[in-house]
């Protein structure tokens, strides 16, 4: 916590010119993010499309399953969506299926019968939607997954971001905990608008650098948001809404009969922000009242790259600003990122480490990107650039690697950066293809400038021969094929072409110093 607070004062005493540049950078970045957001505050047409989708699903499925309940979760609920083509995640609760799950957990129903029961309900939902073919299309049931899913597309949603107005959705079973997680993130975004903007900035930074997918052995976008909340808690910009002390100060007394407060036998209670604001039980740190977003972003990069001891502690937003020592954690790696889920804690019966998908290669890449972005953004804020550093220009937009259609912002971004977008059925295929091309340009450029090589890095994945060939091309040296095709300088005793063997024998017979000249010719070729 002290390390997090030490980063901010170093950047608070900025010149007025640098503060104005930082504010310009913040406005430009937020314009870029809002241009691609689906749930923008200025355009609620997408939110209306989501509401129409939910109402239609409740009408169609409510008649078939008595007492069923549907809830939207994910980025549509937390209002942290970045893309206009994102699917809508919906959680469905069916009382009879939930009763079967309870019987299975108590041992009253064996695994085979329970799996058959789940499969029956999943395909029943899929068939029910397919019967309404004039409203739903491309329905698909996926039962062989950790969370059963029914995918589909609502044709009459009025989605403004698609040509035909359709809206894709995923109906998940037994996923009430995800709804609660999204609700908690939504409450944190209501505390401070700059906190929400910082979450969006970090999400976009991670997405553009291709380190925001757990499928690709990186941190998920949800894990990045949790890290932002953890950092803002350390500097006193966000409270701990799960704190028991805060509940006592505000006088918040949760209703124990509410099922959302005890999902999956977990403690899922937190104080709503409106309740905290009305009671005036918590105030943010005064020094951070007018801090630009760029300063907060640089502090986040620096804190996660250099200050927080991930090797020994876990990041947790529910422990009232205390660190969780790793040796007491059941499921975590001692050398990798360890991020505790807010509700599926390490003390619960189902501990969930959000940093579990990250492997050694992913951790190396993430730490490099964090440190590199922290240095670039600090040099921009303090006007301190080392020799050989890339000029950042008026705004260090090359930190994000995004493409902007706005002509006023186009010059602030790297032209050679391409944001990979995979849509529809090619989404999973595109992820696999991008695994070999996920490293950003800034990393390659810095490695070229420093002259250092890392055969194990993602940028140089492949054989050592290909890596050496790539380095030779970057340095302007000829490759092995080019060296073989090059003609040696005159007088070295070596000829090219089909007559090389004859010339070799003649030179060997007539010249006693052939070996010496041959060695000189090799050196000259090298």
XYZ file of C-alpha atoms in Angstrom:
526
model
C 0.000 0.000 0.000
C 2.843 2.407 0.785
C 4.464 1.626 -2.553
C 1.206 2.453 -4.326
C 1.023 5.805 -2.554
C 4.665 6.624 -3.317
C 4.066 6.546 -7.076
C 1.425 9.282 -7.096
C 3.345 12.139 -5.375
C 6.183 11.801 -7.888
C 3.765 12.754 -10.661
C 1.570 15.256 -8.812
C 4.037 18.144 -9.062
C 3.809 18.476 -12.837
C 4.221 21.618 -14.869
C 1.096 23.263 -16.178
C 2.097 22.373 -19.726
C 2.464 18.707 -18.837
C -0.870 18.727 -16.997
C -2.615 20.191 -20.038
C -0.960 17.566 -22.268
C -2.059 14.834 -19.879
C -5.636 16.108 -19.937
C -5.557 16.173 -23.751
C -4.297 12.614 -23.709
C -7.133 11.589 -21.385
C -9.784 13.187 -23.594
C -8.342 11.635 -26.749
C -8.170 8.195 -25.210
C -11.705 8.346 -23.839
C -12.998 9.523 -27.235
C -11.370 6.461 -28.766
C -12.883 4.138 -26.156
C -16.368 5.648 -26.338
C -16.284 5.401 -30.142
C -16.079 1.622 -29.873
C -18.300 1.064 -26.862
C -21.687 -0.552 -27.276
C -23.201 0.687 -24.011
C -22.386 4.354 -24.409
C -24.172 6.858 -22.218
C -24.964 8.999 -25.253
C -26.470 6.132 -27.222
C -28.852 3.852 -25.312
C -30.187 2.087 -28.398
C -28.018 -0.952 -27.654
C -29.302 -1.079 -24.077
C -32.847 -1.051 -25.428
C -31.950 -3.941 -27.731
C -30.645 -5.920 -24.734
C -33.863 -5.185 -22.836
C -35.973 -6.409 -25.775
C -33.899 -9.586 -25.918
C -34.394 -10.275 -22.206
C -38.137 -9.615 -22.366
C -38.545 -11.967 -25.329
C -36.563 -14.750 -23.665
C -38.610 -14.400 -20.486
C -41.827 -14.610 -22.524
C -40.733 -17.684 -24.496
C -39.046 -19.636 -21.706
C -41.295 -18.472 -18.874
C -44.266 -20.377 -20.282
C -42.262 -23.582 -20.589
C -40.437 -23.456 -17.245
C -42.556 -22.235 -14.355
C -40.697 -19.989 -11.925
C -37.683 -19.512 -14.223
C -35.605 -16.354 -13.938
C -33.251 -14.704 -16.461
C -30.589 -12.109 -15.663
C -28.112 -10.289 -17.884
C -24.518 -10.265 -16.680
C -21.053 -9.522 -17.995
C -19.978 -6.265 -19.605
C -23.580 -5.359 -20.480
C -24.430 -5.297 -16.773
C -21.215 -3.707 -15.487
C -21.218 -1.172 -18.367
C -17.581 -1.955 -19.164
C -18.052 -3.190 -22.711
C -15.494 -2.129 -25.349
C -16.866 -3.558 -28.576
C -20.091 -3.008 -30.446
C -20.231 -6.633 -31.640
C -20.093 -8.233 -28.198
C -22.549 -10.987 -27.331
C -25.056 -10.666 -24.504
C -24.529 -13.081 -21.610
C -27.727 -14.275 -19.932
C -27.996 -16.521 -16.873
C -31.085 -18.706 -16.517
C -32.393 -20.160 -13.262
C -34.814 -23.127 -13.486
C -36.158 -24.303 -10.093
C -36.472 -27.986 -11.036
C -32.962 -28.098 -12.462
C -31.630 -26.331 -9.370
C -33.375 -28.953 -7.219
C -31.636 -31.701 -9.194
C -28.304 -29.996 -8.580
C -28.996 -29.850 -4.843
C -29.830 -33.568 -4.820
C -26.577 -34.323 -6.624
C -24.562 -32.284 -4.124
C -26.209 -34.108 -1.222
C -25.453 -37.480 -2.798
C -29.086 -38.343 -3.475
C -28.557 -38.384 -7.248
C -25.666 -40.112 -8.989
C -23.469 -38.402 -11.571
C -24.903 -40.242 -14.579
C -28.520 -39.341 -13.833
C -27.567 -35.769 -12.960
C -25.663 -35.300 -16.247
C -28.628 -36.714 -18.168
C -30.990 -34.332 -16.338
C -28.831 -31.294 -17.165
C -28.516 -32.395 -20.781
C -32.289 -32.803 -21.061
C -32.959 -29.254 -19.832
C -30.283 -27.720 -22.059
C -31.705 -29.327 -25.194
C -35.255 -28.450 -24.108
C -34.294 -24.766 -23.950
C -32.622 -25.019 -27.351
C -35.680 -26.711 -28.893
C -38.024 -24.166 -27.339
C -36.111 -21.306 -28.983
C -35.890 -23.098 -32.331
C -39.696 -23.486 -32.325
C -39.873 -19.695 -32.548
C -37.885 -19.617 -35.775
C -39.297 -16.275 -36.811
C -37.597 -14.659 -33.800
C -34.513 -16.821 -33.090
C -31.904 -18.360 -35.370
C -28.642 -20.289 -35.173
C -29.575 -21.882 -31.852
C -26.988 -24.338 -30.559
C -26.790 -26.355 -27.334
C -23.380 -26.956 -25.747
C -23.496 -29.478 -22.919
C -19.845 -30.559 -22.743
C -18.594 -27.470 -20.943
C -17.946 -26.347 -17.377
C -21.044 -24.165 -17.681
C -23.726 -25.501 -20.114
C -24.606 -22.905 -22.751
C -27.288 -22.364 -25.368
C -26.140 -20.006 -28.109
C -28.437 -18.165 -30.463
C -29.352 -14.951 -32.222
C -32.437 -12.780 -31.693
C -33.550 -11.395 -35.046
C -35.917 -8.638 -33.866
C -33.727 -6.982 -31.240
C -33.189 -3.740 -33.161
C -29.446 -3.799 -32.566
C -28.031 -0.576 -34.090
C -24.609 -2.146 -34.601
C -25.713 -4.914 -37.000
C -27.148 -4.657 -40.490
C -30.247 -6.772 -39.837
C -30.722 -5.632 -36.232
C -29.975 -9.077 -34.809
C -28.313 -9.627 -31.437
C -26.272 -12.711 -30.465
C -26.663 -14.154 -26.980
C -25.400 -16.939 -24.715
C -27.764 -18.511 -22.163
C -25.753 -20.059 -19.324
C -26.919 -22.466 -16.639
C -25.793 -22.474 -12.975
C -23.985 -19.153 -13.378
C -25.615 -16.956 -10.747
C -22.198 -16.177 -9.243
C -21.216 -14.422 -12.500
C -24.267 -12.172 -12.171
C -23.195 -11.246 -8.662
C -19.621 -10.535 -9.816
C -20.855 -8.222 -12.571
C -23.122 -6.431 -10.091
C -20.156 -5.806 -7.778
C -18.111 -4.324 -10.635
C -21.089 -2.128 -11.538
C -21.189 -0.752 -7.970
C -17.471 0.095 -8.109
C -17.942 1.981 -11.391
C -20.574 4.160 -9.688
C -18.148 5.338 -6.976
C -16.028 7.554 -9.213
C -16.273 8.216 -12.973
C -12.466 8.266 -13.250
C -12.314 4.790 -11.702
C -14.615 3.516 -14.445
C -12.568 5.286 -17.133
C -9.358 3.766 -15.761
C -10.925 0.299 -15.938
C -11.852 0.933 -19.576
C -8.341 2.214 -20.362
C -6.673 -0.853 -18.866
C -9.126 -3.191 -20.590
C -8.399 -1.561 -23.942
C -4.653 -1.612 -23.304
C -4.788 -5.331 -22.488
C -7.041 -6.102 -25.450
C -4.878 -4.239 -27.964
C -1.751 -5.981 -26.664
C -3.564 -9.357 -26.783
C -3.116 -10.184 -23.109
C -6.802 -10.202 -22.109
C -7.871 -13.760 -22.889
C -7.635 -16.624 -20.401
C -7.977 -19.063 -23.309
C -4.604 -17.853 -24.611
C -2.832 -18.326 -21.243
C -3.193 -14.660 -20.282
C -5.285 -12.745 -17.759
C -8.969 -12.345 -18.558
C -10.511 -8.909 -18.928
C -12.361 -9.548 -15.662
C -9.022 -10.175 -13.908
C -7.634 -6.870 -15.246
C -10.647 -4.993 -13.862
C -10.147 -6.648 -10.465
C -6.488 -5.535 -10.504
C -7.553 -1.946 -11.248
C -9.998 -2.013 -8.321
C -7.280 -3.429 -6.067
C -4.848 -0.673 -7.062
C -7.435 2.092 -6.551
C -8.221 0.673 -3.127
C -4.553 0.873 -2.183
C -4.324 4.577 -3.029
C -7.638 5.410 -1.343
C -9.757 6.118 -4.392
C -12.202 3.218 -3.950
C -13.654 1.679 -0.781
C -13.957 -2.000 0.082
C -17.650 -2.673 -0.434
C -17.275 -6.153 1.103
C -15.785 -4.837 4.332
C -17.599 -5.773 7.535
C -16.410 -2.518 9.119
C -18.042 -0.517 6.334
C -21.275 -2.435 6.866
C -21.237 -1.495 10.544
C -20.499 2.177 9.843
C -23.274 2.435 7.285
C -25.721 0.376 9.313
C -26.265 -1.970 6.390
C -28.088 -5.131 7.477
C -28.530 -7.606 4.614
C -31.598 -9.790 4.422
C -30.363 -13.339 4.969
C -33.400 -14.729 3.157
C -32.256 -13.063 -0.092
C -30.812 -15.857 -2.318
C -28.364 -13.450 -3.985
C -26.545 -13.046 -0.649
C -25.655 -16.747 -0.411
C -25.055 -18.069 -3.913
C -23.505 -21.545 -3.970
C -23.102 -21.364 -0.179
C -20.700 -18.421 -0.567
C -20.631 -15.058 1.149
C -21.785 -12.787 -1.680
C -22.794 -9.790 0.456
C -21.555 -6.281 -0.293
C -22.743 -2.762 0.504
C -24.403 -0.900 -2.400
C -22.641 2.359 -3.228
C -25.832 4.418 -2.898
C -26.080 3.200 0.690
C -22.477 4.227 1.420
C -22.895 7.639 -0.197
C -26.087 8.368 1.723
C -24.528 7.443 5.067
C -21.301 9.406 4.349
C -19.265 6.642 5.965
C -16.392 6.799 3.458
C -14.621 9.559 1.520
C -11.910 9.282 -1.148
C -8.414 10.637 -0.585
C -8.369 14.407 -1.105
C -4.993 14.436 -2.904
C -6.509 12.403 -5.751
C -9.385 14.780 -6.433
C -7.933 16.370 -9.579
C -5.310 13.798 -10.612
C -5.395 13.199 -14.403
C -6.222 9.744 -15.667
C -2.786 9.497 -17.264
C -1.176 9.793 -13.831
C -3.422 7.099 -12.406
C -2.706 4.876 -15.403
C 1.041 5.334 -15.032
C 0.740 4.556 -11.328
C -1.143 1.338 -12.117
C 1.481 0.197 -14.627
C 4.346 1.023 -12.266
C 2.711 -0.555 -9.218
C 1.922 -3.846 -10.960
C 5.288 -4.054 -12.726
C 7.698 -3.013 -9.969
C 6.033 -2.605 -6.563
C 3.511 -5.331 -5.889
C 5.209 -8.611 -4.793
C 3.297 -11.129 -6.893
C 5.906 -13.772 -6.048
C 4.803 -13.855 -2.414
C 1.336 -12.261 -2.134
C -2.042 -12.378 -3.813
C -4.148 -9.404 -4.866
C -7.507 -9.374 -3.099
C -10.215 -6.707 -3.123
C -12.276 -8.229 -0.298
C -9.699 -8.322 2.551
C -9.909 -4.659 3.535
C -6.586 -3.625 1.966
C -4.574 -6.492 3.489
C -2.406 -8.824 1.456
C -2.989 -12.570 1.408
C 0.251 -14.570 1.881
C 0.566 -17.213 -0.805
C 1.656 -20.122 1.456
C -1.849 -20.231 3.015
C -3.584 -20.426 -0.369
C -4.801 -23.821 -1.502
C -4.756 -23.425 -5.272
C -2.161 -21.015 -6.584
C 1.320 -21.002 -8.063
C 4.119 -19.600 -5.986
C 5.833 -17.921 -8.936
C 2.907 -16.602 -11.031
C 0.148 -14.002 -10.770
C -2.311 -14.760 -7.990
C -5.590 -12.813 -7.963
C -8.374 -13.813 -5.584
C -11.941 -13.844 -6.844
C -14.137 -11.505 -4.750
C -16.607 -14.262 -3.799
C -14.943 -17.588 -4.637
C -12.221 -16.815 -2.124
C -9.256 -18.956 -1.150
C -10.942 -19.705 2.179
C -14.122 -21.011 0.539
C -14.982 -24.525 -0.620
C -14.420 -23.504 -4.267
C -11.323 -21.222 -4.404
C -10.813 -19.429 -7.699
C -7.484 -17.903 -8.705
C -8.037 -15.455 -11.569
C -4.327 -15.615 -12.398
C -4.357 -19.397 -12.770
C -4.510 -19.461 -16.607
C -1.258 -17.463 -16.936
C 1.787 -19.584 -17.707
C 5.474 -18.662 -17.436
C 5.591 -17.216 -20.935
C 2.454 -15.163 -20.351
C 3.759 -13.757 -17.091
C 7.011 -12.711 -18.750
C 5.128 -10.945 -21.529
C 2.675 -9.199 -19.183
C 5.426 -7.951 -16.878
C 7.398 -6.645 -19.843
C 4.383 -4.789 -21.224
C 3.566 -3.285 -17.833
C 7.116 -2.050 -17.241
C 7.515 -0.785 -20.811
C 4.202 1.119 -20.689
C 5.053 2.566 -17.267
C 8.389 3.907 -18.540
C 6.900 5.382 -21.713
C 4.030 7.056 -19.920
C 6.329 8.430 -17.220
C 8.664 9.875 -19.834
C 5.659 11.541 -21.447
C 4.391 13.012 -18.173
C 7.797 14.227 -16.980
C 9.320 15.054 -20.400
C 12.217 12.714 -19.671
C 13.263 10.681 -22.677
C 16.348 8.550 -22.896
C 18.571 8.480 -25.945
C 17.171 6.166 -28.565
C 13.613 6.197 -27.216
C 10.803 6.523 -29.695
C 9.286 10.025 -29.661
C 5.852 9.868 -28.106
C 4.467 12.917 -29.816
C 1.670 14.973 -28.250
C 0.045 11.833 -26.735
C 1.619 8.417 -26.090
C -1.067 6.585 -28.028
C 1.372 3.874 -29.089
C 0.911 2.451 -25.607
C -2.467 1.093 -26.668
C -1.839 -0.018 -30.246
C -5.340 0.869 -31.446
C -6.711 2.117 -34.733
C -8.909 5.209 -34.663
C -11.198 6.336 -37.464
C -11.275 9.893 -36.156
C -9.028 12.017 -38.368
C -8.096 14.247 -35.442
C -6.774 11.282 -33.506
C -5.318 9.276 -36.374
C -1.908 10.939 -36.089
C -1.636 10.009 -32.429
C -1.610 6.281 -33.094
C 0.936 3.916 -34.629
C 0.042 3.316 -38.241
C 1.522 -0.166 -38.310
C -0.624 -1.474 -35.442
C -3.548 -3.695 -36.268
C -6.214 -4.704 -33.800
C -7.249 -8.294 -34.379
C -11.018 -8.771 -34.329
C -12.414 -12.238 -34.697
C -16.159 -12.528 -35.199
C -18.681 -15.307 -35.677
C -17.557 -18.853 -36.229
C -13.972 -17.850 -36.973
C -13.506 -16.512 -33.429
C -11.823 -19.587 -31.969
C -9.809 -20.149 -35.133
C -8.626 -16.564 -35.098
C -7.509 -16.923 -31.483
C -5.296 -19.876 -32.352
C -3.790 -18.068 -35.319
C -3.112 -14.953 -33.261
C -1.226 -16.870 -30.578
C 1.911 -16.586 -32.704
C 1.371 -12.899 -33.480
C 0.146 -11.410 -30.212
C 3.312 -9.527 -29.209
C 2.905 -5.750 -29.780
C 5.193 -3.678 -31.956
C 6.578 -1.757 -29.012
C 8.119 -4.921 -27.643
C 9.801 -5.820 -30.937
C 11.062 -2.275 -31.358
C 12.551 -2.149 -27.876
C 14.265 -5.484 -28.377
C 15.777 -4.310 -31.664
C 17.049 -1.128 -30.069
C 18.577 -2.887 -27.091
C 20.105 -5.659 -29.181
C 18.935 -8.309 -26.712
C 17.347 -11.575 -27.808
C 14.971 -13.918 -26.051
C 14.438 -17.239 -27.822
C 11.673 -18.201 -25.417
C 9.585 -15.080 -25.939
C 6.346 -15.144 -27.887
C 7.707 -12.807 -30.517
C 10.429 -15.319 -31.456
C 8.484 -18.534 -31.144
C 9.861 -21.171 -33.513
C 13.233 -22.692 -34.232
C 16.496 -20.977 -33.450
C 17.382 -20.958 -37.130
C 14.295 -18.901 -37.978
C 15.091 -16.515 -35.159
C 18.694 -16.011 -36.359
C 17.411 -15.501 -39.888
C 14.990 -12.844 -38.631
C 17.735 -11.055 -36.705
C 19.985 -11.074 -39.791
C 17.241 -9.517 -41.872
C 16.609 -6.836 -39.247
C 20.314 -5.967 -39.105
C 20.745 -5.984 -42.863
C 23.024 -9.058 -42.889
C 22.627 -11.647 -45.667
C 20.862 -14.909 -44.852
C 22.413 -18.318 -45.427
C 20.772 -18.647 -48.847
C 21.898 -15.184 -49.823
C 25.462 -15.918 -48.728
C 25.466 -19.112 -50.811
C 24.230 -17.199 -53.847
C 26.708 -14.362 -53.462
C 29.861 -14.414 -55.585
C 33.103 -14.122 -53.647
C 35.477 -11.249 -54.361
C 37.985 -11.710 -57.127
C 41.254 -13.414 -56.252
C 40.005 -15.622 -53.464
C 40.321 -18.837 -55.478
C 36.627 -19.819 -55.314
C 34.300 -19.733 -58.340
C 30.516 -20.158 -58.444
C 28.292 -22.052 -60.866
C 28.662 -25.545 -62.379
C 32.363 -25.163 -63.085
C 33.221 -24.636 -59.417
C 34.667 -28.166 -59.075
C 36.948 -27.803 -62.131
C 38.174 -24.383 -61.069
C 38.798 -25.737 -57.618
C 41.052 -28.547 -58.879
C 43.013 -26.244 -61.175
C 43.586 -23.718 -58.449
C 44.639 -26.476 -56.056
C 47.236 -27.828 -58.447
C 48.644 -24.488 -59.514
C 48.609 -22.521 -56.284
C 50.519 -23.706 -53.226
C 48.934 -21.008 -51.062
C 45.391 -22.117 -51.867
C 44.528 -22.937 -48.261
C 45.617 -19.527 -47.077
C 43.574 -17.736 -49.751
C 40.587 -19.961 -49.063
C 40.614 -18.928 -45.415
C 40.881 -15.280 -46.376
C 37.936 -15.688 -48.747
C 35.807 -17.196 -45.975
C 36.603 -14.341 -43.631
C 35.716 -11.826 -46.315
C 32.385 -13.555 -46.985
C 31.587 -13.538 -43.277
